[in-house]
Coordinates of C-alpha atoms and ligand atoms in Angstrom, one line a residue:
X1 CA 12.7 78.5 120.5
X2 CA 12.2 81.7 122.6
X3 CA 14.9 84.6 122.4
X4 CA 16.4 85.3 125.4
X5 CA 19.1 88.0 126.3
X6 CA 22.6 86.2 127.1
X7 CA 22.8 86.0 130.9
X8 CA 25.5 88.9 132.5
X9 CA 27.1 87.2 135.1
X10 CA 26.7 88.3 139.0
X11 CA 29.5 91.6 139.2
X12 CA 32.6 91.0 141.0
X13 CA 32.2 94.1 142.9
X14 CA 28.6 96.5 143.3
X15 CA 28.6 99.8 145.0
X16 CA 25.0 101.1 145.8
X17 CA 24.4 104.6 146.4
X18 CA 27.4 105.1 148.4
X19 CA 27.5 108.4 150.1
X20 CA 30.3 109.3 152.8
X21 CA 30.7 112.5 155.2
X22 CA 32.7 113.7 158.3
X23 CA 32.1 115.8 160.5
X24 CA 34.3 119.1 160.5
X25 CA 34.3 121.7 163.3
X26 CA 30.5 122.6 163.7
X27 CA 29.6 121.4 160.0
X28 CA 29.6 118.3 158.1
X29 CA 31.9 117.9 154.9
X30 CA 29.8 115.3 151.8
X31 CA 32.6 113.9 150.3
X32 CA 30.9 111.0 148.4
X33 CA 27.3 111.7 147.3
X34 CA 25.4 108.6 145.8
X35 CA 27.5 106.6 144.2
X36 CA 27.0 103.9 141.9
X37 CA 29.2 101.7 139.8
X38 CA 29.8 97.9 139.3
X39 CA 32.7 95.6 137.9
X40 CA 32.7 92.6 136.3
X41 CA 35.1 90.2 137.0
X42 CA 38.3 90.6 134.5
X43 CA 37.3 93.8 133.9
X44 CA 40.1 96.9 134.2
X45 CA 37.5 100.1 135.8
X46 CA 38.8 103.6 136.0
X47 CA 37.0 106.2 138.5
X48 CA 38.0 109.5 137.0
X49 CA 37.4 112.8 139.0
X50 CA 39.2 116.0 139.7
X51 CA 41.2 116.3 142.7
X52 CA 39.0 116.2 145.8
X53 CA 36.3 114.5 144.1
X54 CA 36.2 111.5 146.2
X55 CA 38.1 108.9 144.5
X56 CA 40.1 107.9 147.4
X57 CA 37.3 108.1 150.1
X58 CA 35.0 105.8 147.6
X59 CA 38.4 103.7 147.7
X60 CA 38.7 103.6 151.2
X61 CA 35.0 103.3 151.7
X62 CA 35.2 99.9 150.0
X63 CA 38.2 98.1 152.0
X64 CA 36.5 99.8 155.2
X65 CA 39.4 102.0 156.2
X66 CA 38.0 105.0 156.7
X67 CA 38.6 105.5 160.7
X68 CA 37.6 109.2 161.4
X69 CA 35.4 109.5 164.0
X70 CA 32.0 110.6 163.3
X71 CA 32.2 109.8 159.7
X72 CA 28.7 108.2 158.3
X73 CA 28.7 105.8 155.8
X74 CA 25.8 104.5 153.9
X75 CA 25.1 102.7 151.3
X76 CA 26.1 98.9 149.9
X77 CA 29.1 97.1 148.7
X78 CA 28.9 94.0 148.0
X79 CA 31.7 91.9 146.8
X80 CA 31.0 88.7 145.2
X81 CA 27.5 89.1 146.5
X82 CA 28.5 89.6 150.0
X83 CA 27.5 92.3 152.0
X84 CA 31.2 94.2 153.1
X85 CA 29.1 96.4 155.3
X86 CA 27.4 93.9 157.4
X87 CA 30.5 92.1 157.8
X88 CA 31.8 91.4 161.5
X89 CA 35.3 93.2 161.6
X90 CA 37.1 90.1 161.6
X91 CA 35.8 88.8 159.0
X92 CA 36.2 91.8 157.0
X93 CA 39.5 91.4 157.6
X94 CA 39.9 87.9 155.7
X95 CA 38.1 89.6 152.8
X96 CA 41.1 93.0 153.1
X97 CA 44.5 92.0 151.4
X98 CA 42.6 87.7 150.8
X99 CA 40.3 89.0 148.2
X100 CA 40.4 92.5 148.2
X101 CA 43.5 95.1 148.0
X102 CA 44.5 98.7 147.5
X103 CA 47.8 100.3 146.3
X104 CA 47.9 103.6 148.2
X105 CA 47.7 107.1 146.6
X106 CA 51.0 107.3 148.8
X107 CA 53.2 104.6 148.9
X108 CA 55.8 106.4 151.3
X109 CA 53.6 106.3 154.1
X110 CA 51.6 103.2 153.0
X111 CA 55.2 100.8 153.1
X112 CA 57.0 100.4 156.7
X113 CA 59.7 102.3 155.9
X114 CA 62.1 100.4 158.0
X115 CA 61.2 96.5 156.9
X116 CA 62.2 94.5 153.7
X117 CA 59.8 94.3 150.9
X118 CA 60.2 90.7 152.0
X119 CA 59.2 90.6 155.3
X120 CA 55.9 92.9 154.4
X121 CA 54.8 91.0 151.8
X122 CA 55.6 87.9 154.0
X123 CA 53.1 89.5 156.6
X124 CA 50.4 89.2 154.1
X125 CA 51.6 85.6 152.6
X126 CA 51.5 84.5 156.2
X127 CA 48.4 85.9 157.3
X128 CA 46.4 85.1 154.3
X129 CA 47.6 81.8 152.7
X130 CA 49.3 80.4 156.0
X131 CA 52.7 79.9 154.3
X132 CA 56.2 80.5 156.3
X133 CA 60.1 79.9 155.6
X134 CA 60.6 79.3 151.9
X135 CA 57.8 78.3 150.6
X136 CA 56.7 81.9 151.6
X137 CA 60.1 83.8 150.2
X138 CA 58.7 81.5 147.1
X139 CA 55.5 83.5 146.9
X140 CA 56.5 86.6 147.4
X141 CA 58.6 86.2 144.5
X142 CA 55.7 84.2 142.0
X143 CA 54.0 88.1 143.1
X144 CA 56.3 90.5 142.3
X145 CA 57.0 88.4 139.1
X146 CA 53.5 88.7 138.4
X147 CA 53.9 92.7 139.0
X148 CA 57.1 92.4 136.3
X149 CA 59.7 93.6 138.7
X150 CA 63.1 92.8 137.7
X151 CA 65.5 90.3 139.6
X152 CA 62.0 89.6 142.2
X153 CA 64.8 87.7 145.0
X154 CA 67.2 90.8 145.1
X155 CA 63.7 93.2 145.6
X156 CA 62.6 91.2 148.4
X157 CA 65.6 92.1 151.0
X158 CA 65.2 96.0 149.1
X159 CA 63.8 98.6 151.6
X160 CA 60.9 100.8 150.5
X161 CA 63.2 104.2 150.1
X162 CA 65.8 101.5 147.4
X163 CA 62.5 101.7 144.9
X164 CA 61.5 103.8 142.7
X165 CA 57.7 105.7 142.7
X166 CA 56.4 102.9 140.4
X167 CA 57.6 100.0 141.8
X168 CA 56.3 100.8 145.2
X169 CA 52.8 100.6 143.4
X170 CA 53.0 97.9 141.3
X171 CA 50.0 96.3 139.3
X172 CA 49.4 92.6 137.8
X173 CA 50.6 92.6 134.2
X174 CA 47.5 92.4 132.0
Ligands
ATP201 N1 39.3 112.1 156.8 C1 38.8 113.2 156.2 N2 38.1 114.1 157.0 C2 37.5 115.2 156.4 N3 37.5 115.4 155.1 C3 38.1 114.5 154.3 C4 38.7 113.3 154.8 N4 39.2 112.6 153.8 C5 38.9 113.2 152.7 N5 38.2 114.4 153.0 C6 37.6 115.3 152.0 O1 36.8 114.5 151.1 C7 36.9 115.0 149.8 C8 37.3 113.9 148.8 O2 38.7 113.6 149.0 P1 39.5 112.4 148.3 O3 40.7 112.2 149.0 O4 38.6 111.2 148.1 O5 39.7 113.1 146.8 P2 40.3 112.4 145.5 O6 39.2 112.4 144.5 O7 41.0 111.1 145.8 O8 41.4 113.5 145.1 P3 42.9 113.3 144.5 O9 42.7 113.2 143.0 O10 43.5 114.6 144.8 O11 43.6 112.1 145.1 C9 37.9 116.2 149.8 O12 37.1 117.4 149.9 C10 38.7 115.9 151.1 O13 39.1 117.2 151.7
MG202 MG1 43.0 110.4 145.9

């Protein structure tokens, strides 16, 4: 019988020497410098830095919302074992808020500030599992049960200024 190492399963998500900079008057600010990190699937993964370290750009590196011109990006993400970078921009956008998602640093400006909780979590409901009328109102509330907000039905006709910090950025009970 030969000994072999147990197998670790394919990560959920890889980032490969990711390295991010804009362009800033004449110069050229490095916000991200080679960065590498994986997580497994299940797994809870905290990227600790001090403030301007480049949490947020990694972040937004990832879910390919970084939109300032002249910014270059390099390196590899793959999630699931697919290439985000190479992705055609539609397609990307299946894999943004279907099998990847962010809760914003700020949630003030992240929520419309003038729809229901409802209606923008409806958006995404729609969009990604193709569900309208109630069987949607019915998901939105399986999620925000899932997020362990009280009395989910009343939140979803709540605007985003009637919740607190918290439950603006809410995240799946473990
Ligand atoms: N769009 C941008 N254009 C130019 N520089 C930027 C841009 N976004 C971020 N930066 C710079 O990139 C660096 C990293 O910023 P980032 O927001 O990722 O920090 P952070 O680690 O998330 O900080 P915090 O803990 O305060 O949220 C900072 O120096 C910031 O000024
Ligand atoms: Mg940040």
């Amino acid at each position: 019988m030969s000994l072999r190492e147990p197998l670790k399963p394919p990560p959920l998500l890889s980032v490969r020497d990711l390295s991010v900079r804009f362009c800033q008057g004449d110069g050229e600010v490095t916000a991200v410098a080679g960065v590498s990190f994986e997580i497994q699937r299940g797994e809870c993964f905290a990227l600790v830095g001090e403030s301007g370290s480049g949490k947020s750009v990694t972040a937004l590196s990832v879910m390919r919302l970084l939109l300032s011109q002249g910014t270059s990006l390099l390196g590899d993400v793959l999630l699931d074992g697919v290439d985000l970078f190479s992705l055609p921009e539609q397609a990307m956008e299946t894999f943004r808020g279907g099998r990847i998602g962010m809760v914003f640093q700020d949630p003030m400006t992240s929520l419309n500030p003038v729809l229901s909780i409802g209606y923008q979590l409806g958006e995404v409901i729609a969009r990604h599992q193709g569900l309208h009328g109630e069987q949607q109102r019915l998901e939105a509330i399986a999620w925000l049960d899932q997020v362990g907000l009280p009395d989910p039905p009343a939140q979803l006709k709540a605007f985003p200024h009637q919740l607190s910090g918290g439950m603006r950025q809410p995240r799946p009970l473990m």
